[in-house]
Structures are given as structure tokens and as C-alpha cells.
mmCIF file of C-alpha atoms in Angstrom:
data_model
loop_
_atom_site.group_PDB
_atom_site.id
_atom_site.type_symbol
_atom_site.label_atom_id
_atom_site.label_comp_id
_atom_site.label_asym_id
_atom_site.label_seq_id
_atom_site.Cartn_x
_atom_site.Cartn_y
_atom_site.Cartn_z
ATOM 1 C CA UNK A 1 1.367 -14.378 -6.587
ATOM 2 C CA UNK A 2 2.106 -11.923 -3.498
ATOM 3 C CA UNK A 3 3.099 -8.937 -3.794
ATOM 4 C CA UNK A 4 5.565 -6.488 -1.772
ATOM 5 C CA UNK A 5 3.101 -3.373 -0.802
ATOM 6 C CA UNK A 6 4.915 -0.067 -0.078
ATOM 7 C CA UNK A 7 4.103 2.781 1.540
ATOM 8 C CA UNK A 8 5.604 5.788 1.010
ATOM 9 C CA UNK A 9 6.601 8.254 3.597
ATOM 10 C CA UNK A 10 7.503 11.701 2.306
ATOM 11 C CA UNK A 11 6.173 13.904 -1.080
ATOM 12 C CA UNK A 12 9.994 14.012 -2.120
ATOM 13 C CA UNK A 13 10.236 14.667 -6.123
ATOM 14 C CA UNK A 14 12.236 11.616 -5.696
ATOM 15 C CA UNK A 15 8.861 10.312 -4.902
ATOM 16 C CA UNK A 16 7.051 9.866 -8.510
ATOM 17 C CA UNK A 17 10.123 8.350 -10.263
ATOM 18 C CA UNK A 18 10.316 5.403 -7.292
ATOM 19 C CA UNK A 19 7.214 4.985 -7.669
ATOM 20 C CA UNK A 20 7.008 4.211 -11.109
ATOM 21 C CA UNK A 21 10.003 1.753 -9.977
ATOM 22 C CA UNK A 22 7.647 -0.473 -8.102
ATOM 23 C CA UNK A 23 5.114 -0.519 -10.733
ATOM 24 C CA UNK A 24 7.569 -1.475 -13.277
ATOM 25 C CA UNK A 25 8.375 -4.561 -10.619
ATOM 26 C CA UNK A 26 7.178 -8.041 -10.927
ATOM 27 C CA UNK A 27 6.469 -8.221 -7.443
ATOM 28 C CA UNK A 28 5.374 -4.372 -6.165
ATOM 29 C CA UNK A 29 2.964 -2.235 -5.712
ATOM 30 C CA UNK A 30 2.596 0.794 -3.931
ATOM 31 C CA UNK A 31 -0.573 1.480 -1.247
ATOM 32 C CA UNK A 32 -0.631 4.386 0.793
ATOM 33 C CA UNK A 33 1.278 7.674 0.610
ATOM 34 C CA UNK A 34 2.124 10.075 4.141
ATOM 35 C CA UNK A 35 3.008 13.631 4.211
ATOM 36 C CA UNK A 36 2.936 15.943 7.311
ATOM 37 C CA UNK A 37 -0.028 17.763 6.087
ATOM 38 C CA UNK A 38 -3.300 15.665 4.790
ATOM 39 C CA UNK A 39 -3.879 18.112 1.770
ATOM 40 C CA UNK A 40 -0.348 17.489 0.782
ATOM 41 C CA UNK A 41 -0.654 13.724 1.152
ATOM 42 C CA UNK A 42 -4.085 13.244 -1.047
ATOM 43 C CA UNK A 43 -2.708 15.517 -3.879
ATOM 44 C CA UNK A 44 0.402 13.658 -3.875
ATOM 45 C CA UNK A 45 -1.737 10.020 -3.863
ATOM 46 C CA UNK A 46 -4.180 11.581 -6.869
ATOM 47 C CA UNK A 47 -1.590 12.498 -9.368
ATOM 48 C CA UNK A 48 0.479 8.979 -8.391
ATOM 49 C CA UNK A 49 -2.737 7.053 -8.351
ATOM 50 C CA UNK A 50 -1.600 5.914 -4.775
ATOM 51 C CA UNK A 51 -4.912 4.137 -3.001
ATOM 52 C CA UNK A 52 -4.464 5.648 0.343
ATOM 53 C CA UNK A 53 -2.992 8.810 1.886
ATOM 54 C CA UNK A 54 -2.259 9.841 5.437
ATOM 55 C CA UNK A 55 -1.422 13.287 7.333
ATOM 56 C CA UNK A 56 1.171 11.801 9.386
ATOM 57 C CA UNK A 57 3.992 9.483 9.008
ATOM 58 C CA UNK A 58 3.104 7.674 11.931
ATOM 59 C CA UNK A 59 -0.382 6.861 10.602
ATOM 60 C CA UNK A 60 1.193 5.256 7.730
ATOM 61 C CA UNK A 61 3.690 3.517 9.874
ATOM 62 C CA UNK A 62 0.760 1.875 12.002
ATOM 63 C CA UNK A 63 -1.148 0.424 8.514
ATOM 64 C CA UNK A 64 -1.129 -2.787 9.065
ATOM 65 C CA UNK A 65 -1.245 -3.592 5.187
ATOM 66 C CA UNK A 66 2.372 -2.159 4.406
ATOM 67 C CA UNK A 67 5.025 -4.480 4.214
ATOM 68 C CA UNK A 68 7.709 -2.124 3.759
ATOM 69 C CA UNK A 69 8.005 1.886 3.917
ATOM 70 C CA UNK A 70 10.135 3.585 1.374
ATOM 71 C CA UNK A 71 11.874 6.895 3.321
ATOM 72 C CA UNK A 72 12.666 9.703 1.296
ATOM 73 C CA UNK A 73 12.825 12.784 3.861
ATOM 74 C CA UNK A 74 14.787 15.418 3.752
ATOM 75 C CA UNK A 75 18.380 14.158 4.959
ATOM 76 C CA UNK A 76 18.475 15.057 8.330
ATOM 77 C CA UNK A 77 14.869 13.556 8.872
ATOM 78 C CA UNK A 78 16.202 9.905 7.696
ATOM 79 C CA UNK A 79 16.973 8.513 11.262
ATOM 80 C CA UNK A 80 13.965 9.808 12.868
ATOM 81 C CA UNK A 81 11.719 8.539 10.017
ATOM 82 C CA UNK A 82 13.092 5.703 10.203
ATOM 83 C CA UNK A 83 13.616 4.927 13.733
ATOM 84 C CA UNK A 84 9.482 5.200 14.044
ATOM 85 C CA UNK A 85 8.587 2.750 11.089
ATOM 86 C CA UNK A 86 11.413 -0.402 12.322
ATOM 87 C CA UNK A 87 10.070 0.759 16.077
ATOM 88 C CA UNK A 88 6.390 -0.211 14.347
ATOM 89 C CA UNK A 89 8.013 -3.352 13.172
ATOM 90 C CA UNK A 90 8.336 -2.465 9.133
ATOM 91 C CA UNK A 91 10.450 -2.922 6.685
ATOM 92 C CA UNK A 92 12.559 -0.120 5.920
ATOM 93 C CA UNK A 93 14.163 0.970 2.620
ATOM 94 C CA UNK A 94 15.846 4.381 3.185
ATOM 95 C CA UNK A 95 16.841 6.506 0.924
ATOM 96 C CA UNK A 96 20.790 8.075 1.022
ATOM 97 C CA UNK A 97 22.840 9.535 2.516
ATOM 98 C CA UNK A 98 21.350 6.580 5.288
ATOM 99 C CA UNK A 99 22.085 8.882 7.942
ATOM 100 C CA UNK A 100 23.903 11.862 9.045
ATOM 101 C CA UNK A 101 26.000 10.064 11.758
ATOM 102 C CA UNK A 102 27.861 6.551 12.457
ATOM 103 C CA UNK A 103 25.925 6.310 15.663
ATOM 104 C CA UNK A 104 22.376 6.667 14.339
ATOM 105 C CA UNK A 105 23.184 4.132 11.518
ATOM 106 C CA UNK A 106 24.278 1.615 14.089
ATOM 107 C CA UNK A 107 21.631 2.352 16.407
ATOM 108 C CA UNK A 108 19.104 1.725 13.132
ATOM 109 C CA UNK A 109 20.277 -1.602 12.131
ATOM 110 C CA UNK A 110 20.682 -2.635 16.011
ATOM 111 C CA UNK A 111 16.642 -1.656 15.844
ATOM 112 C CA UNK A 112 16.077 -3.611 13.162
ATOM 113 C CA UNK A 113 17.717 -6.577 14.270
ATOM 114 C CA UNK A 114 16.300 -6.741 17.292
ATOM 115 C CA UNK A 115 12.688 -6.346 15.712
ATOM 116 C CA UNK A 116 13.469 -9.045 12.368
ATOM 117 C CA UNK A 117 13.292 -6.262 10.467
ATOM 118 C CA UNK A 118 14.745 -6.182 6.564
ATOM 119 C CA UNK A 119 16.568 -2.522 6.358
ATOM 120 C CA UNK A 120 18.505 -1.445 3.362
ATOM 121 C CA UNK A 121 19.764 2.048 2.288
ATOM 122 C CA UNK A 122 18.214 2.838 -1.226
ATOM 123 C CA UNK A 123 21.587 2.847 -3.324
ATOM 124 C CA UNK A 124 19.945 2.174 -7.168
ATOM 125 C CA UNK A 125 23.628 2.255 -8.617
ATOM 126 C CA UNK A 126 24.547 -0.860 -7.182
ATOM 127 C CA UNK A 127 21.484 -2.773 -8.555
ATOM 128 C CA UNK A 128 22.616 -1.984 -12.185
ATOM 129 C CA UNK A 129 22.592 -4.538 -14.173
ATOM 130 C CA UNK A 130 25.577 -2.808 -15.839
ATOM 131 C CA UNK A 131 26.826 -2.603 -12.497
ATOM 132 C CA UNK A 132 27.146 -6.042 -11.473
ATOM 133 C CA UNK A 133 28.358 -6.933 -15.269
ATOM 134 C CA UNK A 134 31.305 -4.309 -14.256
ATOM 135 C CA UNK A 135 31.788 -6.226 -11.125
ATOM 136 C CA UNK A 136 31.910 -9.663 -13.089
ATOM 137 C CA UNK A 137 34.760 -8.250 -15.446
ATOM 138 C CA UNK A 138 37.087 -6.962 -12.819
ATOM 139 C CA UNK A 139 36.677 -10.287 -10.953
ATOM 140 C CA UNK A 140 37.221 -12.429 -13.888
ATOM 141 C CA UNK A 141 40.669 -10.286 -14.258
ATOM 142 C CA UNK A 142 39.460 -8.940 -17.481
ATOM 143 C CA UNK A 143 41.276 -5.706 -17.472
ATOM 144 C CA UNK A 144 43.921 -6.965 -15.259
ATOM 145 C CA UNK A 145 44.420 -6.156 -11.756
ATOM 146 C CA UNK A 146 43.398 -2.127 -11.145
ATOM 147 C CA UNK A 147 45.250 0.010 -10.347
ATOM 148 C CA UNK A 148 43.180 3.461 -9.916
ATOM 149 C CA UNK A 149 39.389 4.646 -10.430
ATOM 150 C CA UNK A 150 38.709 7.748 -10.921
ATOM 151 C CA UNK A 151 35.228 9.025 -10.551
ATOM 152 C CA UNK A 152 33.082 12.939 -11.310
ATOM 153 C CA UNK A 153 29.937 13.733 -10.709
ATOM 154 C CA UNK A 154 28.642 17.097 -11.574
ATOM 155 C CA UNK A 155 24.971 18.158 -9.950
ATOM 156 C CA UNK A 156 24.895 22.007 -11.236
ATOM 157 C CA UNK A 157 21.214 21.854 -10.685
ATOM 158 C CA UNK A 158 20.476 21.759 -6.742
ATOM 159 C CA UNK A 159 17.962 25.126 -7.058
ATOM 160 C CA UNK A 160 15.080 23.075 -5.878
ATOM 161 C CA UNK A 161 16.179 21.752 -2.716
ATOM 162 C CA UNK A 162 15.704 24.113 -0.213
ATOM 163 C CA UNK A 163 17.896 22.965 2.415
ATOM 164 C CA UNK A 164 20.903 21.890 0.523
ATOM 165 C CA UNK A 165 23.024 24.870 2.272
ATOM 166 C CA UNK A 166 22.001 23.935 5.108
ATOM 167 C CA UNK A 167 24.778 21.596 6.597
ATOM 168 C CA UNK A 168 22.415 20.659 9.917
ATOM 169 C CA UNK A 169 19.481 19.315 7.483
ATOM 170 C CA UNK A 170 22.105 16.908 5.806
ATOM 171 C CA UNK A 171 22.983 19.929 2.751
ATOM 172 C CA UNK A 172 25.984 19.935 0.936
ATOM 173 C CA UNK A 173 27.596 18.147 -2.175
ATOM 174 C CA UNK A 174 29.037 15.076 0.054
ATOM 175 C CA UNK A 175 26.100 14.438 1.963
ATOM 176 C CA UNK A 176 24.307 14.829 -0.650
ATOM 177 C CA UNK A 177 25.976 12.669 -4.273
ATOM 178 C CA UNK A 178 28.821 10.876 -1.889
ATOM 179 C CA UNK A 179 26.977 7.767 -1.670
ATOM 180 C CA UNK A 180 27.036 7.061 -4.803
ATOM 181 C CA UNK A 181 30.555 6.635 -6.130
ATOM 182 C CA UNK A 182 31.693 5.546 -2.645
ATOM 183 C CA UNK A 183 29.616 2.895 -2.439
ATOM 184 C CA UNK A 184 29.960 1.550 -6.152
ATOM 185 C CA UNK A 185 33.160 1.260 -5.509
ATOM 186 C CA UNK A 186 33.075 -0.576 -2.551
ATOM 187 C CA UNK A 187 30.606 -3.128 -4.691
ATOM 188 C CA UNK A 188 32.928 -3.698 -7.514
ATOM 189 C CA UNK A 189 35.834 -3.981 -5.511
ATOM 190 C CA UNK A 190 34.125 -6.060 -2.590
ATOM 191 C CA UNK A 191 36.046 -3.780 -0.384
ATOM 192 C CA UNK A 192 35.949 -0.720 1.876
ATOM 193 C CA UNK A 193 38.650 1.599 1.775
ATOM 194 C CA UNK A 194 41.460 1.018 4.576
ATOM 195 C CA UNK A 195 42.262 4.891 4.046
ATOM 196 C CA UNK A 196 41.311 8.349 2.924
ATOM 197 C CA UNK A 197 41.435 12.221 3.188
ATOM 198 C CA UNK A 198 39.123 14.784 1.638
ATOM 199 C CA UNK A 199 39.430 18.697 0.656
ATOM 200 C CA UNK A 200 36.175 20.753 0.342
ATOM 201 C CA UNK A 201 35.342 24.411 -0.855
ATOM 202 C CA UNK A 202 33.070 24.903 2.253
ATOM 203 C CA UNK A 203 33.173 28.433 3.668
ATOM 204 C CA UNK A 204 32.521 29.335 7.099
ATOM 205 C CA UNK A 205 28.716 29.079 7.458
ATOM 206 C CA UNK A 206 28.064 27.405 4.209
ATOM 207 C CA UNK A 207 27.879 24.438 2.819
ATOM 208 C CA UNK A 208 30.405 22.215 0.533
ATOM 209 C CA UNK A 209 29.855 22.684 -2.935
ATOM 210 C CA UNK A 210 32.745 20.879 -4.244
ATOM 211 C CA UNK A 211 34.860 17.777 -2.687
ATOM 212 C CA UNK A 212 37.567 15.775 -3.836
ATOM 213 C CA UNK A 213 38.447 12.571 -2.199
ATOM 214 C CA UNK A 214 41.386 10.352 -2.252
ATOM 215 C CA UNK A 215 40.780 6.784 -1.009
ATOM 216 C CA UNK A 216 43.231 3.819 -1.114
ATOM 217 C CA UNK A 217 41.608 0.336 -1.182
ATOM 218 C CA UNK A 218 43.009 -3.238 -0.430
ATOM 219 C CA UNK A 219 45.728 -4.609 -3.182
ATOM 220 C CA UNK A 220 47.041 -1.509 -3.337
ATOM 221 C CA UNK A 221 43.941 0.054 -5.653
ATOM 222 C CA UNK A 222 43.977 3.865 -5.366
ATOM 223 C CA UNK A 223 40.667 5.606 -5.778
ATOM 224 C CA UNK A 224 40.010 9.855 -6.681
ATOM 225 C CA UNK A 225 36.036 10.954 -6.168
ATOM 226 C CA UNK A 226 34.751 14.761 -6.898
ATOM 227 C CA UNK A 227 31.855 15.608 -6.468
ATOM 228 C CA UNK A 228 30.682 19.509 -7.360
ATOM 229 C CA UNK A 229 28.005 21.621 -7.669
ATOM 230 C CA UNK A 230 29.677 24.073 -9.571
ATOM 231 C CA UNK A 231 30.478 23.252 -12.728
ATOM 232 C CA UNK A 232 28.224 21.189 -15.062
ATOM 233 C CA UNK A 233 30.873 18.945 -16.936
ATOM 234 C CA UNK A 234 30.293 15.209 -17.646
ATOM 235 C CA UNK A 235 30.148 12.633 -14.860
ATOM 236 C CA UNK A 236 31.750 9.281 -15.288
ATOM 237 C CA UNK A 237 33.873 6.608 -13.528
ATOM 238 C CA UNK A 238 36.708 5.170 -15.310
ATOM 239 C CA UNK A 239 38.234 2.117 -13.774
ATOM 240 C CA UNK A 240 42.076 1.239 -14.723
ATOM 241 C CA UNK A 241 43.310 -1.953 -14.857
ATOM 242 C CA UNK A 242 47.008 -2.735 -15.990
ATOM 243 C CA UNK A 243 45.289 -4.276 -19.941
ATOM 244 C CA UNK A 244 42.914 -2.398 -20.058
ATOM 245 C CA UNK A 245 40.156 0.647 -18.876
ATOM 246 C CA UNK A 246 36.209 0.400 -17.941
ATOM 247 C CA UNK A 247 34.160 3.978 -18.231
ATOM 248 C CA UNK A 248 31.009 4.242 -17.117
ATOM 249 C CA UNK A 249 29.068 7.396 -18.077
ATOM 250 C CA UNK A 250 26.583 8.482 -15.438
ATOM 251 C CA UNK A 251 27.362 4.969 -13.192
ATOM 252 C CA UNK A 252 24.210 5.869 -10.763
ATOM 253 C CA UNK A 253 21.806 5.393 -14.000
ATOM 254 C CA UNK A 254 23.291 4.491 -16.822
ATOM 255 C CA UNK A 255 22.283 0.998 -19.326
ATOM 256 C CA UNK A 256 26.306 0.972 -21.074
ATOM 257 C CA UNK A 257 29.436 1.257 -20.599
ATOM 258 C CA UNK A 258 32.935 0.895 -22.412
ATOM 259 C CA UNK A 259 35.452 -1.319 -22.057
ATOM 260 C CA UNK A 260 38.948 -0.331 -23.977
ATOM 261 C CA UNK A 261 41.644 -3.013 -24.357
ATOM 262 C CA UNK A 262 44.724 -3.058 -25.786
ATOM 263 C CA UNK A 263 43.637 -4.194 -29.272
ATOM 264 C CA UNK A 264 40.194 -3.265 -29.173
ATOM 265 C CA UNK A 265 36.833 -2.168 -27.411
ATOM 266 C CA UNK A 266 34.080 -4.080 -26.078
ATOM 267 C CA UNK A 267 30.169 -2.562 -25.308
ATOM 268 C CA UNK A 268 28.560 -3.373 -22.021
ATOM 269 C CA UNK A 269 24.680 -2.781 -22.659
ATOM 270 C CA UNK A 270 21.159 -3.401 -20.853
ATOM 271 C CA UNK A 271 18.176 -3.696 -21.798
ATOM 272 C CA UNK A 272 16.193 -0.252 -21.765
ATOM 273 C CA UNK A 273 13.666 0.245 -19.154
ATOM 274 C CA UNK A 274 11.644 3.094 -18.344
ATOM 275 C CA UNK A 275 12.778 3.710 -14.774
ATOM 276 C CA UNK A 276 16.600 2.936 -12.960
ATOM 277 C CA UNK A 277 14.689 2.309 -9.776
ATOM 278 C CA UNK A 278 13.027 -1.132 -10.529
ATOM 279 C CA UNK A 279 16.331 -3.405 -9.881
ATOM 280 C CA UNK A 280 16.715 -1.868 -6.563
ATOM 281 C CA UNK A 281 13.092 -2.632 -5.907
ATOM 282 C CA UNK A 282 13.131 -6.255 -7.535
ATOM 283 C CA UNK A 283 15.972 -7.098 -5.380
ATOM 284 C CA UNK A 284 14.232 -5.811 -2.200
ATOM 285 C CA UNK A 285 10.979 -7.474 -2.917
ATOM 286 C CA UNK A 286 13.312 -10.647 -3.607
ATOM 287 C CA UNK A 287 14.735 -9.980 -0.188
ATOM 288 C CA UNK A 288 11.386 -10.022 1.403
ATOM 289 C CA UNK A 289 10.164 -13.010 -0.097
ATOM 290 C CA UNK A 290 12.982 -14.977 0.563
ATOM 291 C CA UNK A 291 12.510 -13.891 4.581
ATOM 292 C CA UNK A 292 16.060 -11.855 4.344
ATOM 293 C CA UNK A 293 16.720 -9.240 6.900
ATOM 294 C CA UNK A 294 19.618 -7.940 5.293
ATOM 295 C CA UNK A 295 20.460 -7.143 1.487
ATOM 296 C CA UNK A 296 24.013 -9.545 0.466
ATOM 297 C CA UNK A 297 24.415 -6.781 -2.118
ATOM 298 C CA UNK A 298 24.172 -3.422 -0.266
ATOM 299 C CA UNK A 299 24.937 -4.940 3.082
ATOM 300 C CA UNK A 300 25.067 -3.548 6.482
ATOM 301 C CA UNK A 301 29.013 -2.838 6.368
ATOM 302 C CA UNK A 302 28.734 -0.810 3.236
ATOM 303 C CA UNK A 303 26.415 1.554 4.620
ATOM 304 C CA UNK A 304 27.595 2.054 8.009
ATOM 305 C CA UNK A 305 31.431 2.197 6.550
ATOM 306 C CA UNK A 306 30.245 5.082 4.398
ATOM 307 C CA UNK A 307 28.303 7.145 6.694
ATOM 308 C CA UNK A 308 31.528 6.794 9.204
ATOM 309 C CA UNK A 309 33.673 8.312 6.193
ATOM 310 C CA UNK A 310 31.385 11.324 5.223
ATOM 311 C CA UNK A 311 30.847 11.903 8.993
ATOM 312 C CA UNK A 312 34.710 11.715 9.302
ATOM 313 C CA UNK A 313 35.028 14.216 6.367
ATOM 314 C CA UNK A 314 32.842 16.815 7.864
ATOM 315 C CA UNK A 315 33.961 17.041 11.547
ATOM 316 C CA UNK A 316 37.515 17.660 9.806
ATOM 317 C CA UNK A 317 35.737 20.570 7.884
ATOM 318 C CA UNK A 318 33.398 21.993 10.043
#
């Protein structure tokens, strides 16, 4: 049976949790490791167990027994990363936000085209199998036609990463947790927004902590996102339909959700597994084998519509 072998490029703490993704795959497994110092890299490939670890990304980019590198830089360093492993001729799954700008996210999947490369942002919400069951419901008209969704998420814990207030290294709350309800949405509608504005808290100098969004959708669906850094209250999306409402607690993660009719209630559930990343990575690996250059569930569009929008945001804020 072959198997999808990843190399990783970047120590991220995102790292050890992905990681365990691909292990938890039928199809995965995970060979080398890169950091920008050696030392760093063979720690990193000794507590993970990782066979192979290299003091520069390029090294691991030029290993001729990766099929696909996993990116998971800091957010500014996401294009460049990238840019050297589909110039190498790899597969690329990125991690979000994609990129910082419309124009390096077009230039990126131009790149891979051009080299029959398979490039995907890493978006692990979508891949849900609670997800897709959401998606199924709304198509099947089973809350009637919505009307609004409403989505929170809360992050009060962003202590650890250095550079979040740093707005040139990608910081701040949108950059940072926008991807995630923006482009759920856009999967369980099949649909990018045809409008939107956006407030922020950002100060001169700083960073946004806190952002709320107001996007309309096709069939007249209106859509409210915030996002905040601030206040540690519970994160959901609820979903409205004219019979009926679908929440979903912690929708980026989550194995439930609730659907409330009418005359009654209904349980979504999953089975339990011990890491949210391993449908993302059975769906790439399925990709791969089936000689795909593009993901049909977290396509090209979605991506680039998204990084256009957050760009958008900022350049009115900034």
C-alpha cells in the first residue's frame, strides 16, 4: 500500500498535533523535519520520532523522498516557504491564513500549476465530518432556507506567539482565527460572499484584537463573524434557517452539533478520534493518490477569495 510521506517545514507547536494527524491516517507518514537551526530541527525530530531532520528548509525541500511538505511558519513566512518547496516541484499543504496578500496567493497557485503541483491551504474545519453532515442538512432544506449565521470565536490565550502584535509578520486576531469561520461558511453555503465590511479595535501601531464582520451571501443569506482576543466567552456558529437552527460549538474542532426544530432536537455526532487533523490529511493523501492538483473541497477560489477579503479589511484599517 503507498503511502503519502511528509515533511515538515517549521518547529511550530502546531507541529506535534499535525503530526499525530498523519499517523492517525491510513495513508501517511511523516519523514523528515526542517528548522532554521540543525539543533532545533533534531530535538524537534527526537521527541516526534521524525526519521530525518534538516537545518534548512531548503534541504528538506530538495529530499527527494517527500511527497508533500506541510508549511507551518510564522504567517508572514507562508509565501516564501512556500514559493521554494512548489519551485522544487512538491506538494504543498500550507497552513492559514494562506498568505498575507491576494497577489502572493495567485502568484502560488499560478506556481503550482505551472509545475503539476497539488497545493491546498490547511483549513481542518472544513474536513469535519460534522462539517460536511452540516453541509448535507442545509442542502437537503432541512432547516429551511437560512436566513443568517452568526459565528464567535474567542482566542484569550495568544501569550505564546511572539509576533501576534506584529501586523507585518501576519499578527492580529483576523489574520490570525479569520480563516476559519469565513471559510466554513463559504463550504456550507457553496458560496463566497458578494459583500462585506469589517470594524476592528486596532490602535495606531498595534494590532487588531477584536473584529466583527458583516458579510451578505447569495439568496439573500446574511452572515455576522467576531473574532477577539479579549474576552474568553464560548465560541460557536449558529446557522438560522426559517424551521429551524444548527449550532455548532467550537466548528474548527468539534465531533457534535445541535440541530433545534420546531417540535424537537436532533444530535449530529462523530466518531471520537484522537486528533481533528487526520480528515484534512486523509483527504490530501486521497488527493495525491488520485493524481489531483487541486482539493474539490477547499478549492482554489475559497482561498484566494478569503485572503482578498482579510487583505481588503486591513488596508481599510491600517
Amino acid at each position: 500500500m503507498k503511502q503519502i510521506r511528509y515533511g515538515i517545514l517549521s518547529t511550530a507547536q502546531i507541529v506535534p498535533r499535525f503530526v499525530e494527524g498523519v499517523r492517525e491516517s491510513a495513508r501517511g507518514e511523516v519523514q523528515a523535519i526542517a528548522a532554521r537551526e540543525l539543533a532545533r530541527a533534531k530535538e524537534v525530530a527526537a521527541e516526534l520520532a521524525i526519521p530525518k531532520a534538516y537545518g534548512s528548509y531548503e534541504a528538506l525541500c530538495q529530499d527527494e523522498d517527500i511527497d508533500i511538505i506541510y508549511i507551518a511558519t510564522y504567517n508572514k513566512g507562508h509565501y516564501e516557504a512556500a514559493k521554494m518547496a512548489l519551485t522544487h516541484k512538491k506538494h504543498v499543504l500550507l497552513e492559514k491564513p494562506f498568505t498575507l496578500t491576494f497577489a502572493e496567493a495567485e502568484e502560488l497557485f499560478a506556481l503550482a500549476k505551472k509545475n503539476k503541483c497539488f497545493l491546498m491551504e490547511a483549513q481542518k474545519a472544513v474536513f469535519l465530518p460534522i462539517a460536511s453532515q452540516v453541509k448535507k442538512v442545509i442542502e437537503q432544506g432541512g432547516i429551511g432556507t437560512v436566513r443568517q449565521i452568526r459565528s464567535v470565536t474567542a482566542y484569550p490565550n495568544i501569550d505564546h506567539l511572539k509576533w501576534f502584535h506584529s501586523l507585518d509578520a501576519g499578527g492580529g486576531i483576523l489574520h490570525g482565527s479569520g480563516s476559519y469561520p469565513l471559510e466554513f461558511i463559504q463550504f456550507i453555503l457553496g458560496s463566497s460572499p458578494i459583500s462585506y465590511c469589517g470594524h476592528s479595535s486596532m490602535e495606531k501601531g498595534k494590532t487588531d484584537d477584536q473584529v466583527e464582520l458583516s458579510l451578505k451571501f447569495p439568496d439573500q443569506v446574511l452572515a455576522s463573524i467576531f473574532l477577539t482576543v479579549q474576552l474568553d466567552i464560548p465560541s460557536d456558529m449558529v446557522i438560522y434557517g426559517e424551521n429551524g437552527r444548527i449550532e455548532i460549538p467550537y466548528f474548527w474542532k468539534t465531533d457534535h452539533a445541535t440541530i433545534y426544530y420546531n417540535d424537537g432536537r436532533e444530535e449530529l455526532l462523530t466518531s471520537t478520534v484522537s486528533s481533528e487533523f487526520v480528515f484534512e490529511v486523509d483527504h490530501v493523501n486521497d488527493c495525491l493518490l488520485g493524481g489531483l492538483l487541486e482539493s474539490p473541497m477547499m478549492t482554489e477560489k475559497i482561498t484566494t477569495d478569503t485572503v482578498r477579503l482579510v487583505e481588503e479589511m486591513y488596508n481599510q484599517w491600517v
